[in-house]
Amino acid sequence: MANTDYSKNELMNFIDQSPLNIEICDVTLRDGEQTPGVAFTRDEKIDLALELDSIGVEVIEAGFPVVSTSEKDIVKEISNLGLDANICCLARSVIDDVDAAIDCDVDIVSIFIAMSDLHLKFKYHKSCADVFSCAMGAIEHAKDHGLKVRFAAEDATRTNIETLKRAFLAAEDYHVDYVSIADTIGILSPATTHYLVSEVKKVVNTPICIHCHNDLGMATANTLVAAEAGAKQLHTTINGIGERAGNASLEELLVALRVQHGIETYDTTKLNSISRKLEKYSGLPTAVNKAVVGKHAFTHESGIHVMAILEEPRTYELFTPEMVGGKRNLVVGKHTGKKALKGIVNDLGYELDQDELCALISKVKNCTEVKKGLSKERLEEMIRNVRSH
């Protein structure tokens, strides 16, 4: 098809098409690297930063500078690449962390503190007032040095909501540029996400960020709902990598924003290529049924589906593979009927008479490889074989 997008008019009429004021902050280079067993090299981090910038991601969280000298050097190098994206880094509510961020020439520093009872008791062994005071001191120091500041409430989703509101309101007095709700353990659902973001938005004027983890498999859905409730900055990672079960998936969120809300700001045609790079650099294989970039995202085997796809791809595809830099794959397997097989054979450039087609379908059904689906090369070998007899 010439177009890479299907008509928005074909969406079901209950889908919300209201405009959203959003930006993407991709945290692959920081939170993504906290995936067990993952450590990106300097060149890999720079390459991923360049790719994210080319897609149109507005903010790239490049790392956690205080972790090591090499981490600090890489963050500084990314900050000075001249990218269109703003470069962000992470800092605890500690002056030394903020100084490391200042040294890196970043645009934004994300200063975090946890205020949930659980973290106060077992991690900090301090009162909420004490840890909040530390955070405000770090924020003031960062603002005095000209940095934009994101005040992030770690474990926000297990923090008393009134405590959270008061903290964000107080942070506004220090002129923070963002307040961030971190669902650190992935406890949110779409309903609770909408409620929490809506409640915070009632009392703060500062742009709200949402940072979701995927422990219940809802990180992308929660992030989309947060945007619909008024969150501005949406946090993602490529392929949804991250601690434990990972973060909200960049590719899933960008496509959802485009399909559900008509947001075409981002170059989604690069999603498959950046996904493959992340897979290579991280050593983490992508699930074949992963939405948008999985091997099976545009693969069809069922005879009824294949016949319809050959006639009109929209019958069984929400969006085109070209829209995300992917390819359609029609698989011959045990569910493939004669009509669908004929269409696939014709699509490969072959013509078979009725007897040859019957012979081919018989070979396909009895082939030991059929369980996994036949490759194009194996099918062509079979076609040549039945034509030669």
Coordinates of C-alpha atoms in Angstrom, one line a residue:
M1 CA 0.0 0.0 0.0
A2 CA 1.2 3.5 -0.7
N3 CA 0.2 4.9 2.6
T4 CA 1.8 3.7 5.8
D5 CA -1.2 4.7 7.9
Y6 CA -4.7 3.5 7.8
S7 CA -7.5 6.1 7.9
K8 CA -8.4 7.3 11.4
N9 CA -12.0 7.3 10.3
E10 CA -11.9 3.5 10.4
L11 CA -11.2 3.5 14.1
M12 CA -14.1 2.6 16.4
N13 CA -16.1 5.6 17.3
F14 CA -15.5 5.3 21.1
I15 CA -11.8 5.9 20.7
D16 CA -10.8 9.2 22.2
Q17 CA -9.3 11.5 19.5
S18 CA -8.9 14.5 21.8
P19 CA -5.6 16.3 21.5
L20 CA -2.8 15.5 24.0
N21 CA 0.0 17.8 25.1
I22 CA 2.8 15.3 25.6
E23 CA 6.5 14.7 25.2
I24 CA 8.5 11.5 25.4
C25 CA 11.4 11.0 27.8
D26 CA 13.1 7.8 26.9
V27 CA 15.1 6.2 29.8
T28 CA 16.7 3.3 28.1
L29 CA 20.2 4.5 28.7
R30 CA 19.6 4.7 32.4
D31 CA 16.6 2.7 33.7
G32 CA 17.0 0.3 30.7
E33 CA 20.6 -0.4 31.7
Q34 CA 19.4 -1.4 35.1
T35 CA 18.1 -4.5 33.5
P36 CA 20.0 -7.4 35.1
G37 CA 22.9 -8.4 32.9
V38 CA 22.8 -5.3 30.7
A39 CA 25.6 -2.8 30.4
F40 CA 25.9 -0.7 27.3
T41 CA 29.3 0.4 25.9
R42 CA 30.1 4.1 25.2
D43 CA 29.5 3.6 21.5
E44 CA 26.3 1.7 22.0
K45 CA 24.9 4.5 24.3
I46 CA 25.9 7.1 21.8
D47 CA 24.3 5.2 18.9
L48 CA 21.1 4.6 20.8
A49 CA 21.0 8.3 21.7
L50 CA 21.4 9.3 18.0
E51 CA 18.6 6.9 17.0
L52 CA 16.2 8.2 19.7
D53 CA 16.9 11.7 18.6
S54 CA 16.2 10.8 14.9
I55 CA 12.8 9.4 15.9
G56 CA 11.9 12.7 17.5
V57 CA 12.1 11.8 21.2
E58 CA 12.1 15.1 23.1
V59 CA 14.1 14.1 26.2
I60 CA 16.8 11.4 26.6
E61 CA 17.8 10.3 30.0
A62 CA 21.4 9.5 29.4
G63 CA 22.5 8.0 32.7
F64 CA 23.3 8.3 36.4
P65 CA 26.6 10.3 36.4
V66 CA 27.5 9.7 40.1
V67 CA 27.6 6.0 39.5
S68 CA 31.1 6.0 38.0
T69 CA 33.6 8.2 36.2
S70 CA 33.0 6.4 32.9
E71 CA 29.2 6.9 33.3
K72 CA 29.7 10.6 33.9
D73 CA 32.0 10.9 30.9
I74 CA 29.4 9.2 28.6
V75 CA 26.6 11.4 29.9
K76 CA 28.7 14.5 29.2
E77 CA 29.6 13.3 25.7
I78 CA 25.9 12.7 24.9
S79 CA 25.0 16.1 26.3
N80 CA 27.5 17.7 23.9
L81 CA 26.5 15.8 20.7
G82 CA 24.3 18.7 19.6
L83 CA 21.1 16.7 19.6
D84 CA 17.6 18.2 19.2
A85 CA 16.5 16.3 22.3
N86 CA 17.1 17.7 25.8
I87 CA 19.5 15.5 27.8
C88 CA 18.5 14.5 31.3
C89 CA 20.3 12.6 34.0
L90 CA 19.4 11.1 37.4
A91 CA 20.4 12.4 40.8
R92 CA 19.6 11.4 44.3
S93 CA 18.7 14.2 46.7
V94 CA 22.3 14.8 47.4
I95 CA 24.4 17.9 46.5
D96 CA 27.3 15.8 45.1
D97 CA 24.9 14.0 42.7
V98 CA 23.6 17.4 41.5
D99 CA 27.2 18.7 41.1
A100 CA 27.9 15.6 38.9
A101 CA 24.9 16.5 36.7
I102 CA 26.1 20.1 36.5
D103 CA 29.5 18.9 35.3
C104 CA 27.8 16.8 32.6
D105 CA 26.2 19.9 30.9
V106 CA 22.8 18.2 30.9
D107 CA 19.6 20.2 30.3
I108 CA 17.5 18.5 33.0
V109 CA 18.4 16.8 36.2
S110 CA 15.9 14.4 37.7
I111 CA 16.1 14.6 41.5
F112 CA 14.3 11.8 43.2
I113 CA 13.3 10.9 46.7
A114 CA 10.9 8.3 48.1
M115 CA 8.2 9.4 50.6
S116 CA 6.2 6.2 51.1
D117 CA 6.1 4.9 54.6
L118 CA 7.8 1.7 53.5
H119 CA 10.8 3.5 52.0
L120 CA 11.0 5.9 54.9
K121 CA 11.1 3.1 57.4
F122 CA 13.3 0.5 55.7
K123 CA 15.5 2.5 53.3
Y124 CA 16.1 5.9 54.7
H125 CA 15.3 5.4 58.4
K126 CA 14.2 9.1 58.4
S127 CA 11.1 11.1 58.6
C128 CA 9.3 12.4 55.5
A129 CA 10.1 15.9 56.6
D130 CA 13.8 15.1 56.7
V131 CA 14.0 13.5 53.3
F132 CA 11.9 16.2 51.7
S133 CA 14.2 18.8 53.1
C134 CA 17.1 17.1 51.5
A135 CA 15.3 17.0 48.2
M136 CA 14.5 20.7 48.3
G137 CA 18.1 21.5 49.1
A138 CA 19.3 19.6 46.1
I139 CA 16.6 21.2 43.9
E140 CA 17.6 24.7 45.0
H141 CA 21.2 23.9 44.3
A142 CA 20.4 22.7 40.8
K143 CA 18.2 25.7 40.0
D144 CA 20.9 28.1 41.2
H145 CA 23.2 26.5 38.6
G146 CA 20.7 27.0 35.7
L147 CA 19.4 23.5 35.3
K148 CA 15.9 22.5 34.7
V149 CA 14.7 20.2 37.4
R150 CA 12.3 17.2 37.5
F151 CA 11.3 16.4 41.0
A152 CA 10.5 12.7 41.1
A153 CA 8.6 10.9 43.8
E154 CA 10.0 7.4 43.9
D155 CA 7.3 4.8 45.0
A156 CA 4.7 7.6 44.5
T157 CA 2.0 5.0 43.9
R158 CA 2.4 3.7 47.5
T159 CA 2.7 7.2 49.0
N160 CA -0.2 8.8 50.8
I161 CA -1.8 10.9 48.1
E162 CA -2.2 14.0 50.3
T163 CA 1.6 13.7 51.2
L164 CA 2.3 13.5 47.5
K165 CA 0.2 16.6 46.7
R166 CA 1.8 18.6 49.5
A167 CA 5.3 17.6 48.3
F168 CA 4.6 18.6 44.7
L169 CA 3.0 21.9 45.8
A170 CA 6.0 22.7 47.9
A171 CA 8.4 21.8 45.0
E172 CA 6.5 24.3 42.9
D173 CA 7.7 27.0 45.3
Y174 CA 11.2 26.0 44.3
H175 CA 10.3 26.5 40.6
V176 CA 10.8 22.9 39.5
D177 CA 10.0 22.3 35.8
Y178 CA 8.4 18.9 36.3
V179 CA 6.9 16.8 39.0
S180 CA 7.1 13.1 38.4
I181 CA 4.9 10.2 39.5
A182 CA 7.0 7.0 39.6
D183 CA 5.1 3.7 39.8
T184 CA 8.3 2.1 41.0
I185 CA 6.8 -1.4 41.6
G186 CA 4.2 -1.4 38.8
I187 CA 1.2 -1.5 41.1
L188 CA -1.0 0.8 39.0
S189 CA -3.9 -0.1 36.8
P190 CA -5.4 2.1 34.1
A191 CA -8.2 3.1 36.5
T192 CA -5.9 4.0 39.4
T193 CA -3.5 5.8 37.0
H194 CA -6.3 8.0 35.7
Y195 CA -7.4 8.8 39.2
L196 CA -4.0 9.6 40.6
V197 CA -2.9 11.8 37.7
S198 CA -6.2 13.6 37.7
E199 CA -6.0 14.2 41.5
V200 CA -2.4 15.6 41.2
K201 CA -3.4 17.8 38.3
K202 CA -6.1 19.4 40.3
V203 CA -3.6 21.0 42.7
V204 CA -0.3 21.5 40.7
N205 CA 0.3 23.7 37.7
T206 CA 3.7 22.2 36.9
P207 CA 3.9 19.6 34.1
I208 CA 3.4 16.1 35.4
C209 CA 5.6 13.1 34.4
I210 CA 4.6 9.5 34.5
H211 CA 7.1 6.7 35.0
C212 CA 5.6 3.2 34.9
H213 CA 7.0 -0.2 35.5
N214 CA 5.6 -3.4 34.0
D215 CA 5.2 -5.8 37.0
L216 CA 1.6 -6.4 36.2
G217 CA 2.0 -6.0 32.4
M218 CA 0.2 -2.7 32.3
A219 CA 3.0 -0.1 32.0
T220 CA 2.2 1.0 28.4
A221 CA -1.5 1.1 29.0
N222 CA -1.0 3.1 32.3
T223 CA 1.3 5.5 30.5
L224 CA -1.2 6.1 27.8
V225 CA -4.0 6.6 30.3
A226 CA -1.8 9.0 32.3
A227 CA -1.4 11.1 29.1
E228 CA -5.2 11.1 28.7
A229 CA -5.6 12.3 32.3
G230 CA -3.2 15.2 31.7
A231 CA 0.4 14.0 32.2
K232 CA 2.8 15.7 29.9
Q233 CA 6.1 13.8 30.0
L234 CA 5.8 10.0 29.3
H235 CA 8.7 7.7 30.2
T236 CA 9.6 4.7 28.0
T237 CA 12.4 2.3 27.2
I238 CA 13.1 0.6 23.9
N239 CA 11.5 -2.9 23.8
G240 CA 10.2 -2.1 27.3
I241 CA 13.5 -3.2 29.0
G242 CA 14.2 -2.3 32.6
E243 CA 14.4 -3.6 36.1
R244 CA 12.4 -6.8 36.8
A245 CA 9.6 -6.9 34.2
G246 CA 10.7 -3.6 32.6
N247 CA 9.2 -0.2 31.7
A248 CA 6.6 1.1 29.3
S249 CA 7.6 0.2 25.8
L250 CA 8.7 3.1 23.5
E251 CA 7.4 1.4 20.3
E252 CA 4.1 0.4 21.8
L253 CA 3.4 3.8 23.2
L254 CA 4.3 5.7 20.0
V255 CA 2.1 3.6 17.9
A256 CA -0.8 3.8 20.4
L257 CA -0.5 7.6 20.5
R258 CA -0.6 7.6 16.7
V259 CA -3.4 5.1 16.3
Q260 CA -5.5 6.3 19.2
H261 CA -4.8 10.0 19.2
G262 CA -3.4 10.9 15.8
I263 CA -0.1 12.0 17.1
E264 CA 2.3 11.8 14.2
T265 CA 5.2 13.8 15.7
Y266 CA 7.5 10.7 15.9
D267 CA 9.2 8.8 13.0
T268 CA 7.7 5.4 13.7
T269 CA 9.3 3.9 10.6
K270 CA 12.5 3.5 12.6
L271 CA 11.0 1.5 15.4
N272 CA 11.9 -1.9 14.1
S273 CA 15.5 -0.9 13.4
I274 CA 16.1 0.6 16.9
S275 CA 14.4 -2.4 18.4
R276 CA 16.9 -4.7 16.6
K277 CA 19.8 -2.6 17.8
L278 CA 18.6 -2.7 21.4
E279 CA 18.3 -6.5 21.1
K280 CA 21.8 -6.7 19.8
Y281 CA 23.4 -4.3 22.4
S282 CA 21.5 -5.7 25.4
G283 CA 21.6 -9.4 24.5
L284 CA 17.9 -9.6 25.3
P285 CA 15.8 -11.4 22.7
T286 CA 12.5 -9.9 21.8
A287 CA 9.4 -12.1 22.3
V288 CA 8.1 -13.2 18.9
N289 CA 4.6 -12.0 19.9
K290 CA 5.8 -8.6 21.1
A291 CA 3.5 -5.9 19.9
V292 CA 4.8 -3.7 17.1
V293 CA 8.3 -5.1 16.7
G294 CA 7.9 -8.9 17.5
K295 CA 8.7 -11.3 14.7
H296 CA 5.0 -12.3 14.5
A297 CA 3.5 -8.8 14.7
F298 CA 2.6 -9.0 11.0
T299 CA 2.8 -12.7 10.4
H300 CA -0.4 -14.5 9.2
E301 CA -0.9 -18.3 8.8
S302 CA -4.7 -18.9 9.2
G303 CA -6.2 -19.6 5.8
I304 CA -9.1 -17.2 6.3
H305 CA -6.8 -14.5 7.5
V306 CA -4.3 -14.9 4.6
M307 CA -7.1 -14.8 2.0
A308 CA -8.4 -11.6 3.5
I309 CA -4.9 -10.0 3.9
L310 CA -4.2 -10.7 0.2
E311 CA -7.4 -8.9 -0.7
E312 CA -7.1 -6.1 1.8
P313 CA -4.5 -5.9 4.6
R314 CA -6.7 -3.8 6.8
T315 CA -8.9 -6.8 7.5
Y316 CA -6.4 -8.2 10.0
E317 CA -3.9 -5.4 10.5
L318 CA -4.6 -2.4 12.7
F319 CA -1.7 -0.5 11.1
T320 CA 0.7 -1.3 8.3
P321 CA 4.1 -2.9 8.8
E322 CA 5.6 -0.1 6.8
M323 CA 4.4 2.4 9.5
V324 CA 6.9 0.8 11.9
G325 CA 9.6 -0.3 9.5
G326 CA 8.4 -3.9 9.5
K327 CA 7.4 -6.4 6.9
R328 CA 4.4 -8.6 6.4
N329 CA 5.0 -12.3 6.5
L330 CA 2.4 -14.8 5.1
V331 CA 3.2 -18.2 6.5
V332 CA 2.3 -21.6 5.1
G333 CA 1.4 -23.9 7.9
K334 CA -1.1 -26.5 9.0
H335 CA -3.9 -23.9 9.1
T336 CA -3.4 -22.8 5.5
G337 CA -6.2 -23.7 3.1
K338 CA -6.1 -24.3 -0.6
K339 CA -7.3 -20.8 -1.6
A340 CA -4.9 -19.1 0.7
L341 CA -2.0 -21.3 -0.5
K342 CA -2.9 -20.4 -4.1
G343 CA -2.8 -16.7 -3.2
I344 CA 0.6 -17.1 -1.5
V345 CA 2.0 -19.1 -4.5
N346 CA 0.8 -16.4 -6.9
D347 CA 2.3 -13.7 -4.6
L348 CA 5.6 -15.5 -5.0
G349 CA 5.3 -15.3 -8.8
Y350 CA 4.3 -18.9 -9.5
E351 CA 1.2 -20.3 -11.3
L352 CA 0.0 -23.8 -10.5
D353 CA -2.8 -25.8 -12.1
Q354 CA -5.4 -27.5 -9.9
D355 CA -3.5 -30.8 -9.8
E356 CA -0.3 -29.2 -8.9
L357 CA -2.0 -27.1 -6.2
C358 CA -3.5 -30.2 -4.7
A359 CA -0.2 -32.0 -4.7
L360 CA 1.4 -29.0 -3.0
I361 CA -1.2 -28.7 -0.3
S362 CA -0.7 -32.4 0.4
K363 CA 3.0 -31.9 0.7
V364 CA 2.5 -28.9 3.0
K365 CA 0.1 -30.8 5.4
N366 CA 2.5 -33.7 5.7
C367 CA 5.7 -31.8 6.0
T368 CA 7.5 -32.2 9.3
E369 CA 8.5 -28.5 9.3
V370 CA 4.9 -27.3 9.1
K371 CA 4.6 -27.0 12.9
K372 CA 6.9 -24.0 12.8
G373 CA 5.7 -22.7 9.5
L374 CA 7.5 -23.1 6.2
S375 CA 10.1 -20.7 5.1
K376 CA 9.8 -19.0 1.7
E377 CA 12.8 -20.9 0.4
R378 CA 11.3 -24.3 1.5
L379 CA 8.0 -23.5 0.0
E380 CA 9.6 -22.5 -3.3
E381 CA 11.5 -25.8 -3.3
M382 CA 8.2 -27.7 -2.9
I383 CA 6.6 -25.6 -5.7
R384 CA 9.4 -26.5 -8.1
N385 CA 9.1 -30.1 -7.0
V386 CA 5.4 -30.4 -7.8
R387 CA 5.9 -28.6 -11.1
S388 CA 8.6 -31.0 -12.2
H389 CA 6.4 -34.0 -11.9

